[in-house]
CSV table of C-alpha atoms in Angstrom, one decimal:
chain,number,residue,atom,x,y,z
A,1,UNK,CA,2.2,0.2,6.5
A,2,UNK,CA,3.7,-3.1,7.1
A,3,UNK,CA,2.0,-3.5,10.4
A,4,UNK,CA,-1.4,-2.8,9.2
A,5,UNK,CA,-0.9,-5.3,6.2
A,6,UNK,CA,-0.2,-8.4,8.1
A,7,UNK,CA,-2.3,-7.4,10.8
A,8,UNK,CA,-5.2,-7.4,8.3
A,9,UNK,CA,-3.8,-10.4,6.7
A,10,UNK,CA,-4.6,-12.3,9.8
A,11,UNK,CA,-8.1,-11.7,9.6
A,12,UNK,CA,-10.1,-14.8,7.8
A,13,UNK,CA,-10.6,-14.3,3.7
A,14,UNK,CA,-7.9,-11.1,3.6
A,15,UNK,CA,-4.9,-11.0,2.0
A,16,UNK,CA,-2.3,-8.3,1.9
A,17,UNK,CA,-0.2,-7.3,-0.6
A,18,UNK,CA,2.7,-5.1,-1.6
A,19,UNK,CA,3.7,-3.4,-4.1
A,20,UNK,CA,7.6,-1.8,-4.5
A,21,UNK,CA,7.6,-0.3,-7.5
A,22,UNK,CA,5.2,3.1,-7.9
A,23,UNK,CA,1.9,2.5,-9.8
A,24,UNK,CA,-1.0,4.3,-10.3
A,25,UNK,CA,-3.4,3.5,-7.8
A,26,UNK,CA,-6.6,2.0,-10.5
A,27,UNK,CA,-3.7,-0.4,-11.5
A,28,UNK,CA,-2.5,-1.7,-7.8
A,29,UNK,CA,-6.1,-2.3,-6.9
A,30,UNK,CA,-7.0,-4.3,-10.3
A,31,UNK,CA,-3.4,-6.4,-10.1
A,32,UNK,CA,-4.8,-6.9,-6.0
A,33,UNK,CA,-8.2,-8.4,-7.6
A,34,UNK,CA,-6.9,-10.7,-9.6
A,35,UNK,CA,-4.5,-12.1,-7.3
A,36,UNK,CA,-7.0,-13.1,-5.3
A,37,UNK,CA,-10.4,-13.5,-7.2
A,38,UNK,CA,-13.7,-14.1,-5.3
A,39,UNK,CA,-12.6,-12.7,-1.8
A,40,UNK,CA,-12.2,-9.4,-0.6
A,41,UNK,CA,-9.9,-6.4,-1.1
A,42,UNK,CA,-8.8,-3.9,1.8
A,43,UNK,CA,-7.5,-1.3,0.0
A,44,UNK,CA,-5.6,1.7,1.8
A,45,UNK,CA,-2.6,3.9,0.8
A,46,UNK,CA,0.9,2.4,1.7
A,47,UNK,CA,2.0,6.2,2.0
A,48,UNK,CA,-0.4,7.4,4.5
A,49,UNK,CA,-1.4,3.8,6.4
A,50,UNK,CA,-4.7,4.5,8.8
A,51,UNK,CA,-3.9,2.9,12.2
A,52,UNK,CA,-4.8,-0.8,13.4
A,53,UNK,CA,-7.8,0.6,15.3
A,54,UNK,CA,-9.2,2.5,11.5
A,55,UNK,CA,-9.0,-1.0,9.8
A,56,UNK,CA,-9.9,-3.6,13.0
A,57,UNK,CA,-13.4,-1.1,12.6
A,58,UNK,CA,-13.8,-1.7,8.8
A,59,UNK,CA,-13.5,-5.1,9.1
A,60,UNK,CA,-15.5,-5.5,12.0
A,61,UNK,CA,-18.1,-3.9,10.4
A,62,UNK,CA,-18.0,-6.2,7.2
A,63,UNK,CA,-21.5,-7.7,7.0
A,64,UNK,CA,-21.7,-9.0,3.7
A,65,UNK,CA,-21.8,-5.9,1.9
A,66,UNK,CA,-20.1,-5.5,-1.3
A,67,UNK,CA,-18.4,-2.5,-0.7
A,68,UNK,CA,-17.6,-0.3,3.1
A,69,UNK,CA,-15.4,2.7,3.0
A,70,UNK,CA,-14.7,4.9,5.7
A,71,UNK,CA,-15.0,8.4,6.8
A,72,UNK,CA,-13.4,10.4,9.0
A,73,UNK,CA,-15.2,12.4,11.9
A,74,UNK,CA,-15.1,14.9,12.3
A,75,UNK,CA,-14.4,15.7,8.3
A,76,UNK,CA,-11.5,17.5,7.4
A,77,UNK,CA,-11.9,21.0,7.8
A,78,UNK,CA,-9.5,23.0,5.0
A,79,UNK,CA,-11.0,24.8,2.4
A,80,UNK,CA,-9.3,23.2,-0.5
A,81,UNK,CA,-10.1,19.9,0.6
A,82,UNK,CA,-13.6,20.2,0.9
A,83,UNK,CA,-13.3,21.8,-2.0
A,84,UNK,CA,-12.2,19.2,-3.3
A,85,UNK,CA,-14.7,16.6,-2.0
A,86,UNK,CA,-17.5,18.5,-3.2
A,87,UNK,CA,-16.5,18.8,-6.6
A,88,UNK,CA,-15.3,14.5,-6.5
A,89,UNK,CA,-19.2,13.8,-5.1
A,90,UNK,CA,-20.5,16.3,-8.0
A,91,UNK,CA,-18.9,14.7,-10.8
A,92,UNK,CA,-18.8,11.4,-9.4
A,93,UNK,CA,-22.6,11.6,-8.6
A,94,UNK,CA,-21.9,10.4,-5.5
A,95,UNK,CA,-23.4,10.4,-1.7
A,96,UNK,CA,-20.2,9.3,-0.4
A,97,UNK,CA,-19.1,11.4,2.5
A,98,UNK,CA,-14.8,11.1,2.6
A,99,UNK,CA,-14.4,10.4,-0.6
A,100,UNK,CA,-10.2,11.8,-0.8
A,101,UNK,CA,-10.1,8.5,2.3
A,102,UNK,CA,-8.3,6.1,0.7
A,103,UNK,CA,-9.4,3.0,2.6
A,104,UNK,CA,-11.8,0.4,1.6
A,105,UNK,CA,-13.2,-3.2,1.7
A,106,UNK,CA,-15.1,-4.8,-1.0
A,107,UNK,CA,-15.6,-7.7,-3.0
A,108,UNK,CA,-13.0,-8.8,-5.3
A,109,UNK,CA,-15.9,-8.6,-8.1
A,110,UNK,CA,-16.2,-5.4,-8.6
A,111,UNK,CA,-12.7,-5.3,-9.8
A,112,UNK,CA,-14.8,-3.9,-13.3
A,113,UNK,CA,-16.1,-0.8,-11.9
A,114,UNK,CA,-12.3,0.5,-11.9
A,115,UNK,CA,-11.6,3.1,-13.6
A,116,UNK,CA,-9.0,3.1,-16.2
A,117,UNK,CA,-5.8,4.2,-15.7
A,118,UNK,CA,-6.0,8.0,-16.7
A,119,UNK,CA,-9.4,8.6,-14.3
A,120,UNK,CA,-7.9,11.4,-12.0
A,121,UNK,CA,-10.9,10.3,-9.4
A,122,UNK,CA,-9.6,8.2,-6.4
A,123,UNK,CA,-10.3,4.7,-7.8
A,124,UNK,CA,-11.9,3.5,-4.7
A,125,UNK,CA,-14.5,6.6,-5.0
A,126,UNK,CA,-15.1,5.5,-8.0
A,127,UNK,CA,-16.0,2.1,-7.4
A,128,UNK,CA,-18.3,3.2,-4.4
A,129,UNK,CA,-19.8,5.6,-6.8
A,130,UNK,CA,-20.7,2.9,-9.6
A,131,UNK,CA,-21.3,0.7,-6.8
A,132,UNK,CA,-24.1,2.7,-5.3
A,133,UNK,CA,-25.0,3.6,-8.8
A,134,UNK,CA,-25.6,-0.3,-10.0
A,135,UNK,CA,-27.3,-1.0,-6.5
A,136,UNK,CA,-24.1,-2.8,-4.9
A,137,UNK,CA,-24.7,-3.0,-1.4
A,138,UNK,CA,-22.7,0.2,0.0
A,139,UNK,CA,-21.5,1.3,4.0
A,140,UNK,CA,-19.7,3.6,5.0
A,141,UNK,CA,-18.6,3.7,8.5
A,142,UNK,CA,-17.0,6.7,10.5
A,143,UNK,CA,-13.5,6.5,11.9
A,144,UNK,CA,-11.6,9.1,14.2
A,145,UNK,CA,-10.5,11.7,12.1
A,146,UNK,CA,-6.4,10.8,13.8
A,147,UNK,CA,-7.1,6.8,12.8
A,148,UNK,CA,-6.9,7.8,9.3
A,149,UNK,CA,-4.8,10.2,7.9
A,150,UNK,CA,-5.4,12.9,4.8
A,151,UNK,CA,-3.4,13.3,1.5
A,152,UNK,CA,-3.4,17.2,1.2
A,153,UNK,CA,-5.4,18.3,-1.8
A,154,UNK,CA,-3.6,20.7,-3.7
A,155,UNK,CA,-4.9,24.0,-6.6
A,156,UNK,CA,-3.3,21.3,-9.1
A,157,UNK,CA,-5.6,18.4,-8.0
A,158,UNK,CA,-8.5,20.2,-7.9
A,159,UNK,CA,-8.2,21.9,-11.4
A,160,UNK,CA,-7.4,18.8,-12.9
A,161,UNK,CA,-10.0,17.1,-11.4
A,162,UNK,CA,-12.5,20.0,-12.9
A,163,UNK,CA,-10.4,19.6,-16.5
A,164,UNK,CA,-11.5,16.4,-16.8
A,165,UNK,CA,-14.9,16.2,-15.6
A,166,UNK,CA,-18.2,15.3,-17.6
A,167,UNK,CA,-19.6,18.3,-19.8
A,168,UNK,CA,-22.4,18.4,-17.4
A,169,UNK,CA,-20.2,19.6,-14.1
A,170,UNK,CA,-17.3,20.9,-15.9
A,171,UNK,CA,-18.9,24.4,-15.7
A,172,UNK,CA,-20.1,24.2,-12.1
A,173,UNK,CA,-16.2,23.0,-11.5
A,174,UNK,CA,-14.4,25.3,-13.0
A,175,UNK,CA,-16.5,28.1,-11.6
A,176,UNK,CA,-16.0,26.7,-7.8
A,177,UNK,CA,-12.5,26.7,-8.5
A,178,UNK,CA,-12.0,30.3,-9.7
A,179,UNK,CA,-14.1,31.1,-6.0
A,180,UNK,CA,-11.6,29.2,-4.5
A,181,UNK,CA,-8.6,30.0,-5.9
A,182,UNK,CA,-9.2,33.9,-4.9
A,183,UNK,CA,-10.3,32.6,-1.8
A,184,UNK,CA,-7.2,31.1,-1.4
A,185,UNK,CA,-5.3,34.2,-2.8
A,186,UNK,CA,-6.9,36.3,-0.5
A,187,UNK,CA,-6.4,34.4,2.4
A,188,UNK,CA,-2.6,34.6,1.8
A,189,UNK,CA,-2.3,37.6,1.4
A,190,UNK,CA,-3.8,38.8,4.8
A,191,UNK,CA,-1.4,36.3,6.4
């Protein structure tokens, strides 16, 4: 992690910092924005880094836009984790296409379409999806699946994730995780 901080801290108008104690991720990235104010933010997760070559392509591919995030290619493949990206786009309302990657660039300024602290959503989903929403100028660019690697979505997440969503998907949620829960069952049981 430390490598791909202060190798993205020498690139012009990108700082880098570090945070020891553990936070909630909403709260890192809003303490980040106002450190800095007016520049940009390259978020990622200290805990699963993506590699120099993931970040040297999101910030090569900065063109002025107010927010690029990455995705990986070919998309993770598990079950529960597209699960779990489906159900994130749905009650999101979102076109973004990785949204469980947790690396981003984007303009110090949108530090108010964070969520709050208790949003279960990956807070950097969430900013592309108000983003795109308010008519922010959005990228996304792909990455090597290997450059960038995956948290593992767990039942837990996924549930939660459904639990909390708006009245509108919390139906559709709940019923895609009772498919995939006996999916999973049953899978498990053959094995």
């Amino acid at each position: 992690a430390t490598d791909a901080a202060n190798r993205a801290a020498t690139r012009p108008f990108v700082y880098a910092t570090y945070h020891r104690q553990p936070r909630r991720p909403a709260y890192l990235l809003r303490d980040a924005c106002t450190l800095i104010g007016g520049e940009l933010v390259l978020a990622f997760d200290a805990a699963t880094p993506p590699s120099a070559s993931a970040l040297e392509r999101l910030l090569t591919a900065y063109d002025g836009q107010d927010i690029i995030t990455g995705m990986r290619t070919p998309a993770p493949t598990s079950l529960l984790h597209r699960t779990h990206t489906a159900l994130l786009k749905q009650i999101l309302v979102s076109d973004q296409a990785d949204p469980l990657l947790p690396l981003a660039l984007f303009r110090a300024e949108l530090i108010d379409l964070l969520p709050g602290d208790g949003e279960l959503a990956p807070p950097l989903a969430h900013v592309y999806a108000v983003a795109r929403r308010r008519n922010y100028t959005t990228a996304q660019i792909a990455l090597p699946a290997h450059s960038a690697p995956t948290c593992p979505s767990t039942i837990g997440d996924v549930a939660s994730l459904a639990a909390q969503g708006p009245a509108r998907s919390t139906r559709p949620a709940l019923g895609t995780l009772i498919v995939v829960a006996s999916l999973w069952l049953l899978l498990r049981r053959r094995r």
